[in-house]
Coordinates of C-alpha atoms in Angstrom, one line a residue:
X1 CA -9.7 27.1 -2.5
X2 CA -12.3 24.5 -3.4
X3 CA -15.7 25.7 -4.6
X4 CA -18.1 25.1 -1.7
X5 CA -21.2 26.6 -3.3
X6 CA -24.3 24.4 -3.6
X7 CA -26.2 23.3 -6.7
X8 CA -28.8 25.7 -7.8
X9 CA -32.3 24.2 -8.2
X10 CA -33.6 26.3 -11.1
X11 CA -36.5 24.1 -12.0
X12 CA -37.8 24.3 -8.4
X13 CA -37.4 28.1 -8.6
X14 CA -39.4 28.3 -11.8
X15 CA -42.2 26.3 -10.3
X16 CA -42.1 28.4 -7.2
X17 CA -42.3 31.8 -9.0
X18 CA -44.9 31.1 -11.6
X19 CA -48.0 31.5 -9.3
X20 CA -46.5 34.6 -7.6
X21 CA -46.1 36.5 -10.9
X22 CA -49.8 36.7 -11.2
X23 CA -50.1 38.7 -8.1
X24 CA -46.6 40.0 -7.3
X25 CA -47.8 42.9 -5.2
X26 CA -50.4 41.1 -3.1
X27 CA -50.0 41.1 0.7
X28 CA -48.1 38.1 1.8
X29 CA -50.0 35.6 4.0
X30 CA -49.6 35.4 7.8
X31 CA -47.6 32.6 9.3
X32 CA -49.5 30.0 11.3
X33 CA -47.4 30.4 14.4
X34 CA -47.6 34.1 14.9
X35 CA -49.1 37.2 13.3
X36 CA -47.3 40.4 12.2
X37 CA -48.6 43.8 10.9
X38 CA -49.8 43.9 7.3
X39 CA -47.2 46.5 6.4
X40 CA -44.5 43.9 7.1
X41 CA -46.1 41.7 4.4
X42 CA -47.1 44.3 1.8
X43 CA -44.6 44.2 -1.1
X44 CA -43.1 47.3 -2.5
X45 CA -42.2 47.6 -6.2
X46 CA -38.4 47.4 -6.4
X47 CA -36.6 50.8 -6.8
X48 CA -33.1 52.1 -6.8
X49 CA -31.6 53.6 -3.7
X50 CA -28.3 54.3 -5.4
X51 CA -26.6 53.2 -8.6
X52 CA -25.9 49.7 -7.4
X53 CA -28.3 49.4 -4.5
X54 CA -31.9 48.4 -4.8
X55 CA -34.8 48.1 -2.3
X56 CA -36.6 44.8 -2.8
X57 CA -38.5 44.3 0.5
X58 CA -41.9 45.2 1.9
X59 CA -43.3 48.4 3.2
X60 CA -42.4 47.6 6.8
X61 CA -39.4 45.2 6.5
X62 CA -36.3 46.1 4.5
X63 CA -34.5 43.9 2.0
X64 CA -31.7 45.3 -0.2
X65 CA -29.7 44.0 -3.1
X66 CA -26.5 45.4 -4.3
X67 CA -25.4 44.7 -7.9
X68 CA -21.6 44.3 -8.2
X69 CA -19.4 43.4 -11.2
X70 CA -19.1 39.8 -9.9
X71 CA -22.7 39.1 -8.8
X72 CA -25.3 40.4 -6.4
X73 CA -25.3 40.8 -2.6
X74 CA -28.6 40.4 -0.7
X75 CA -29.0 42.2 2.7
X76 CA -31.8 40.8 4.9
X77 CA -35.0 39.2 3.7
X78 CA -38.0 39.9 6.0
X79 CA -40.5 37.2 7.0
X80 CA -40.1 33.5 6.2
X81 CA -42.9 33.7 3.6
X82 CA -41.1 36.4 1.7
X83 CA -38.7 34.2 -0.2
X84 CA -40.7 33.8 -3.4
X85 CA -41.5 37.5 -3.5
X86 CA -37.8 38.4 -3.1
X87 CA -36.8 36.0 -5.9
X88 CA -39.3 37.5 -8.2
X89 CA -38.3 41.0 -7.3
X90 CA -34.7 40.1 -8.1
X91 CA -35.6 38.7 -11.4
X92 CA -37.7 41.9 -12.2
X93 CA -34.5 43.9 -12.0
X94 CA -32.4 41.5 -14.0
X95 CA -30.9 39.4 -11.2
X96 CA -31.2 35.6 -11.7
X97 CA -31.0 33.4 -8.6
X98 CA -27.6 32.2 -9.7
X99 CA -26.3 35.8 -9.7
X100 CA -26.7 36.1 -5.9
X101 CA -23.3 35.4 -4.5
X102 CA -23.6 36.6 -0.9
X103 CA -26.3 37.0 1.7
X104 CA -25.8 39.4 4.7
X105 CA -28.2 40.0 7.6
X106 CA -28.9 42.4 10.5
X107 CA -30.1 40.3 13.4
X108 CA -31.3 36.7 13.7
X109 CA -35.0 37.2 14.3
X110 CA -37.8 35.8 12.1
X111 CA -38.8 39.1 10.6
X112 CA -35.4 39.7 9.0
X113 CA -33.7 36.3 8.8
X114 CA -36.9 34.3 8.1
X115 CA -36.4 33.5 4.4
X116 CA -32.6 33.1 4.5
X117 CA -32.7 29.3 4.5
X118 CA -34.9 29.2 1.4
X119 CA -32.9 31.8 -0.3
X120 CA -29.6 30.0 0.4
X121 CA -31.0 26.8 -1.1
X122 CA -32.4 28.6 -4.1
X123 CA -29.3 30.7 -5.0
X124 CA -26.4 28.7 -3.5
X125 CA -25.1 32.0 -2.1
X126 CA -22.7 32.3 0.9
X127 CA -24.4 33.3 4.1
X128 CA -22.2 35.6 6.2
X129 CA -22.8 36.2 9.9
X130 CA -21.0 36.5 13.2
X131 CA -20.5 33.8 15.8
X132 CA -23.3 35.1 18.1
X133 CA -25.9 35.3 15.4
X134 CA -24.8 32.1 13.6
X135 CA -25.8 30.1 16.7
X136 CA -29.3 31.6 16.7
X137 CA -29.6 31.2 12.9
X138 CA -28.7 27.5 13.2
X139 CA -31.4 27.1 15.9
X140 CA -34.0 28.8 13.8
X141 CA -34.6 31.4 16.5
X142 CA -35.4 28.9 19.2
X143 CA -34.1 29.5 22.8
X144 CA -33.9 33.2 22.1
X145 CA -32.6 35.2 25.0
X146 CA -35.7 37.4 25.1
X147 CA -38.4 35.4 23.2
X148 CA -37.7 31.8 24.0
X149 CA -39.3 29.7 21.3
X150 CA -42.0 32.2 20.4
X151 CA -40.7 33.4 17.0
X152 CA -39.0 30.5 15.2
X153 CA -38.1 30.4 11.6
X154 CA -36.4 27.8 9.2
X155 CA -32.8 27.2 10.5
X156 CA -30.0 28.3 8.3
X157 CA -26.3 27.6 8.4
X158 CA -23.8 30.5 8.2
X159 CA -21.0 29.7 5.7
X160 CA -18.7 32.5 6.7
X161 CA -18.2 34.1 10.2
X162 CA -17.0 37.7 10.2
X163 CA -15.2 39.7 12.8
X164 CA -16.1 43.2 13.9
X165 CA -14.7 45.7 11.3
X166 CA -14.0 42.9 8.8
X167 CA -14.6 43.7 5.1
X168 CA -16.1 41.4 2.5
X169 CA -15.4 42.5 -1.1
X170 CA -17.2 41.4 -4.2
X171 CA -17.0 42.9 -7.6
X172 CA -15.5 46.2 -6.6
X173 CA -17.8 46.8 -3.6
X174 CA -16.6 46.5 0.0
X175 CA -19.1 45.6 2.7
X176 CA -17.9 46.3 6.2
X177 CA -19.4 44.5 9.2
X178 CA -20.0 46.5 12.4
X179 CA -21.0 44.7 15.6
X180 CA -23.8 46.8 17.1
X181 CA -25.1 44.7 20.0
X182 CA -28.4 46.1 21.2
X183 CA -31.6 44.5 19.9
X184 CA -29.8 41.2 19.9
X185 CA -26.3 40.3 21.2
X186 CA -25.3 39.4 17.7
X187 CA -26.7 42.5 15.9
X188 CA -24.9 43.4 12.7
X189 CA -24.8 46.7 10.9
X190 CA -23.3 47.0 7.4
X191 CA -21.8 49.9 5.4
X192 CA -20.7 50.2 1.8
X193 CA -20.0 52.9 -0.7
X194 CA -22.2 53.5 -3.8
X195 CA -22.8 56.3 -6.2
X196 CA -25.8 58.6 -6.5
X197 CA -26.2 61.5 -9.0
X198 CA -22.5 61.0 -9.9
X199 CA -21.3 61.4 -6.3
X200 CA -20.0 58.7 -3.9
X201 CA -22.4 58.0 -1.0
X202 CA -21.8 56.0 2.2
X203 CA -24.8 53.7 2.8
X204 CA -25.4 52.6 6.4
X205 CA -27.7 49.7 7.1
X206 CA -28.0 50.2 10.8
X207 CA -29.5 47.4 12.9
X208 CA -32.4 47.9 15.4
X209 CA -31.8 49.6 18.7
X210 CA -35.1 48.9 20.4
X211 CA -35.6 46.9 23.6
X212 CA -39.3 45.8 23.5
X213 CA -40.2 44.4 27.0
X214 CA -36.6 43.2 27.5
X215 CA -35.4 42.5 31.0
X216 CA -32.6 45.1 31.4
X217 CA -31.6 44.5 35.0
X218 CA -30.3 41.3 36.6
X219 CA -31.0 39.3 33.4
X220 CA -29.5 35.9 34.0
X221 CA -29.3 35.1 30.3
X222 CA -27.7 38.4 29.5
X223 CA -26.0 40.0 32.5
X224 CA -24.3 42.8 30.6
X225 CA -27.2 43.8 28.4
X226 CA -27.2 47.5 29.4
X227 CA -23.5 47.8 28.7
X228 CA -24.0 46.1 25.3
X229 CA -26.8 48.5 24.5
X230 CA -24.6 51.5 25.3
X231 CA -21.9 50.0 23.1
X232 CA -24.3 49.4 20.3
X233 CA -25.6 53.0 20.5
X234 CA -22.0 54.3 20.2
X235 CA -21.2 52.0 17.3
X236 CA -24.3 53.1 15.3
X237 CA -23.5 56.8 15.9
X238 CA -20.0 56.3 14.5
X239 CA -21.2 54.6 11.3
X240 CA -20.2 56.4 8.1
X241 CA -23.5 57.5 6.8
X242 CA -24.9 59.6 3.9
X243 CA -27.9 57.3 3.4
X244 CA -29.5 55.6 6.4
X245 CA -31.6 52.5 6.1
X246 CA -32.8 50.2 8.9
X247 CA -34.3 46.7 9.0
X248 CA -37.6 48.4 10.0
X249 CA -37.6 51.4 7.7
X250 CA -40.2 53.1 9.9
X251 CA -37.6 53.1 12.7
X252 CA -35.7 55.8 10.8
X253 CA -38.8 57.8 9.7
X254 CA -39.1 56.3 6.2
X255 CA -41.9 54.5 4.4
X256 CA -40.7 52.8 1.2
X257 CA -44.3 52.4 0.1
X258 CA -44.9 56.1 0.0
X259 CA -41.7 57.6 -1.2
X260 CA -38.7 56.3 -3.0
X261 CA -35.1 57.0 -2.2
X262 CA -34.3 57.5 1.5
X263 CA -32.9 61.0 2.1
X264 CA -29.4 61.4 3.6
X265 CA -30.2 61.7 7.3
X266 CA -27.1 61.4 9.4
X267 CA -28.9 63.5 12.1
X268 CA -31.4 60.7 12.5
X269 CA -28.6 58.4 13.7
X270 CA -27.7 60.8 16.6
X271 CA -31.4 61.1 17.5
X272 CA -31.9 57.4 17.5
X273 CA -28.9 57.0 19.8
X274 CA -30.3 59.7 22.2
X275 CA -33.7 58.1 22.3
X276 CA -32.5 54.6 22.7
X277 CA -30.0 55.4 25.5
X278 CA -32.7 57.4 27.3
X279 CA -35.3 54.6 27.2
X280 CA -32.8 51.9 28.3
X281 CA -31.6 54.2 31.1
X282 CA -35.1 54.9 32.3
X283 CA -36.2 51.3 32.3
X284 CA -33.0 50.1 34.1
X285 CA -33.4 52.9 36.7
X286 CA -37.0 51.9 37.3
X287 CA -36.2 48.2 37.6
X288 CA -33.4 49.1 40.1
X289 CA -35.6 51.1 42.3
X290 CA -38.0 48.3 43.0
X291 CA -41.4 48.8 44.8
X292 CA -42.1 52.2 46.4
X293 CA -43.9 52.8 49.7
X294 CA -45.8 55.9 48.3
X295 CA -49.4 54.9 47.4
X296 CA -49.4 56.8 44.1
X297 CA -46.2 57.4 42.1
X298 CA -47.3 57.9 38.5
X299 CA -45.1 58.0 35.4
X300 CA -45.1 61.7 34.4
X301 CA -45.6 62.3 30.7
X302 CA -46.6 64.8 28.1
X303 CA -49.2 64.5 25.4
X304 CA -49.2 67.1 22.6
X305 CA -51.5 67.9 19.7
X306 CA -49.9 69.9 16.9
X307 CA -52.4 72.0 14.9
X308 CA -51.9 72.9 11.2
X309 CA -51.5 76.6 10.4
X310 CA -55.2 76.9 9.6
X311 CA -56.0 75.0 12.9
X312 CA -58.3 72.7 11.1
X313 CA -56.1 69.6 11.2
X314 CA -54.1 67.9 13.9
X315 CA -51.0 65.8 13.6
X316 CA -51.6 62.3 14.9
X317 CA -49.3 59.2 15.1
X318 CA -50.9 55.9 13.9
X319 CA -49.2 53.4 16.2
X320 CA -48.4 50.7 13.6
X321 CA -44.6 50.3 13.7
X322 CA -44.2 47.6 16.4
X323 CA -46.2 44.4 16.9
X324 CA -45.4 44.5 20.6
X325 CA -46.7 48.1 21.1
X326 CA -49.2 48.3 23.9
X327 CA -51.1 50.8 21.7
X328 CA -50.8 49.0 18.3
X329 CA -53.3 50.2 15.8
X330 CA -54.5 53.3 17.8
X331 CA -54.1 57.0 16.9
X332 CA -52.4 59.2 19.5
X333 CA -51.0 62.6 20.0
X334 CA -47.3 63.1 20.4
X335 CA -45.4 62.9 23.6
X336 CA -43.7 60.6 26.2
X337 CA -42.1 60.4 29.6
X338 CA -40.4 63.4 31.3
X339 CA -36.7 63.1 31.8
X340 CA -35.4 63.6 35.4
X341 CA -33.6 66.8 34.5
X342 CA -36.3 68.6 32.6
X343 CA -39.6 70.5 33.3
X344 CA -42.9 69.5 31.7
X345 CA -42.7 72.2 29.0
X346 CA -39.1 71.3 28.0
X347 CA -40.2 67.6 27.9
X348 CA -43.0 68.4 25.5
X349 CA -40.7 70.4 23.2
X350 CA -38.2 67.6 23.2
X351 CA -40.7 64.8 22.5
X352 CA -42.3 66.7 19.6
X353 CA -38.9 67.4 18.1
X354 CA -37.8 63.8 18.4
X355 CA -41.1 62.3 17.2
X356 CA -42.0 64.7 14.5
X357 CA -38.8 66.6 13.6
X358 CA -40.4 70.0 14.3
X359 CA -39.8 72.8 16.8
X360 CA -42.6 74.2 18.9
X361 CA -42.9 78.0 18.8
X362 CA -46.2 78.4 20.6
X363 CA -48.0 75.9 22.8
X364 CA -50.7 76.0 25.5
X365 CA -51.3 73.7 28.4
X366 CA -54.9 72.5 28.0
X367 CA -55.1 70.2 31.0
X368 CA -53.9 67.2 32.9
X369 CA -55.2 63.6 33.1
X370 CA -54.4 61.0 35.7
X371 CA -54.5 57.4 34.4
X372 CA -54.2 55.0 37.4
X373 CA -53.5 51.5 36.1
X374 CA -53.1 52.6 32.4
X375 CA -49.8 51.0 31.7
X376 CA -49.2 47.6 30.0
X377 CA -48.4 46.1 33.4
X378 CA -50.8 48.3 35.4
X379 CA -48.5 51.3 35.9
X380 CA -50.0 54.7 36.8
X381 CA -49.6 57.6 34.4
X382 CA -50.0 61.4 34.8
X383 CA -50.2 63.3 31.6
X384 CA -49.8 67.0 30.8
X385 CA -51.9 67.8 27.7
X386 CA -50.7 70.6 25.3
X387 CA -51.9 72.1 22.0
X388 CA -49.1 73.4 19.7
X389 CA -50.5 76.3 17.8
X390 CA -47.3 77.2 15.9
X391 CA -44.2 75.3 14.9
X392 CA -41.2 75.4 12.6
X393 CA -40.1 72.7 10.2
X394 CA -41.7 69.9 8.2
X395 CA -43.0 66.9 10.2
X396 CA -41.7 63.4 9.5
X397 CA -43.9 61.0 7.7
X398 CA -43.0 58.2 10.1
X399 CA -41.3 57.8 13.4
X400 CA -40.3 54.9 15.7
X401 CA -43.9 54.4 16.7
X402 CA -45.7 54.6 13.3
X403 CA -47.1 56.8 10.6
X404 CA -47.6 60.6 11.2
X405 CA -50.9 61.8 9.6
X406 CA -52.7 65.1 9.4
X407 CA -56.3 64.5 10.5
X408 CA -59.2 67.0 10.4
X409 CA -60.1 68.0 14.0
X410 CA -63.7 67.3 13.4
X411 CA -62.9 63.7 12.3
X412 CA -60.9 62.6 15.3
X413 CA -63.9 60.7 16.8
X414 CA -63.8 58.4 13.7
X415 CA -60.3 57.1 14.4
X416 CA -59.4 54.0 16.4
X417 CA -58.0 55.3 19.7
X418 CA -58.2 54.7 23.4
X419 CA -61.9 54.9 24.3
X420 CA -61.0 57.2 27.2
X421 CA -59.4 59.7 24.9
X422 CA -62.8 60.5 23.4
X423 CA -63.9 62.0 26.8
X424 CA -61.2 64.6 27.1
X425 CA -60.3 65.4 23.5
X426 CA -63.2 67.7 22.9
X427 CA -61.9 69.9 25.8
X428 CA -58.4 70.0 24.2
X429 CA -59.8 71.8 21.2
X430 CA -62.8 73.8 22.6
X431 CA -62.9 77.5 23.2
X432 CA -62.9 77.4 27.0
X433 CA -59.6 79.0 28.1
X434 CA -59.7 77.1 31.5
X435 CA -57.5 74.0 31.7
X436 CA -59.2 70.8 32.6
X437 CA -58.0 68.2 35.2
X438 CA -59.3 64.7 35.0
X439 CA -59.0 61.3 36.5
X440 CA -59.5 58.2 34.4
X441 CA -58.7 54.8 36.1
X442 CA -58.0 51.8 33.9
X443 CA -58.3 48.1 34.6
X444 CA -57.2 45.3 32.3
X445 CA -56.8 47.8 29.4
X446 CA -60.3 49.3 29.7
X447 CA -61.4 52.6 31.1
X448 CA -63.3 52.3 34.4
X449 CA -64.6 55.8 35.0
X450 CA -64.0 59.5 34.1
X451 CA -64.4 62.7 36.1
X452 CA -62.9 66.1 35.7
X453 CA -63.0 69.7 36.8
X454 CA -62.1 73.1 35.3
X455 CA -61.0 76.2 37.1

């Protein structure tokens, strides 16, 4: 077979990397076309995940490199502006640009495939993809089914198209492609075997399962989107997995900037599948119902505040994981929507277990709040507010929505949060045993008024 690899522009690479070496761990700049969270641009010092596998990405976007006997394999890259950082990270662990033989990816969005064109030029490596993603890579993310032309990136040509279940072998390491259609129709997850502490471990790089503001019913561009999501959930659940890593590490409760090796967490795969299926099911059901005749049909939800054993701190989630989050940057308690087949108490227990990994042993209903017009699109919400006074287990450090942080109760007012929350939070933690019941209308994302009663 003729050698189709491209010439490697080492002189250009040297010039490109010299300025970066002076400030290798500085936050990467924003793109001019769109902005992303700082954590997506904050480099992390490269570290080993397993004997051959290294993490070389940023705090909020994964990039991995696997050292094989015949060269290196790069998995994902992050944002378009990350290419110089990645090349320097590789050199810092002994991988020259010419050592990179293969580039794999998860899905063809700018926050993961952004630098692949630059990396392909710099290394001459083979880019492997599937037919669905290859078309989007070649368009540089334009005409995306969900985002249109909003998040474009430098186009890149796939050199090799893989089939579902196909294995690519390099230097004694076999990388298996798994088609996991969900976040995009061409989403790819990858598995390979490495060694850690003298034992073989299965590493699963599982692609995203989220559906941020996607149209799930009667989507003319993607008529079978719900069926594909279900298939993707099942595929991810079936991945061989001792170590779980995702394109957004926070999506699997992991912050590479705060702690090193990801723990073996096969249970997280099952939890992600349950959460994802539930969200897609709820959104599809809501879209199918259409408008209601009832004047007030709120979304019923729970909101829980977990107290530390000394009751001086409360566990809050800092919503910083998703740029499309309606509550980006704010601090919240834990909770979410009630499932059709559960009561409010069961819903609260489930949400805290899913979001924080702990089990509620004692909790108290402190009140209810009605939020007409609170939702991103003006939806009405009705929340049942709980305090958890005793729990079992160790809370996650991150979840799908952001960082979990213990905050002193008397410092809550210093945090960025919904302005309306400041009105009822004092009653959540006061000594009055009576529950409160409040109404807080919202308009255009701002609180309009507040009133409540206690009995």
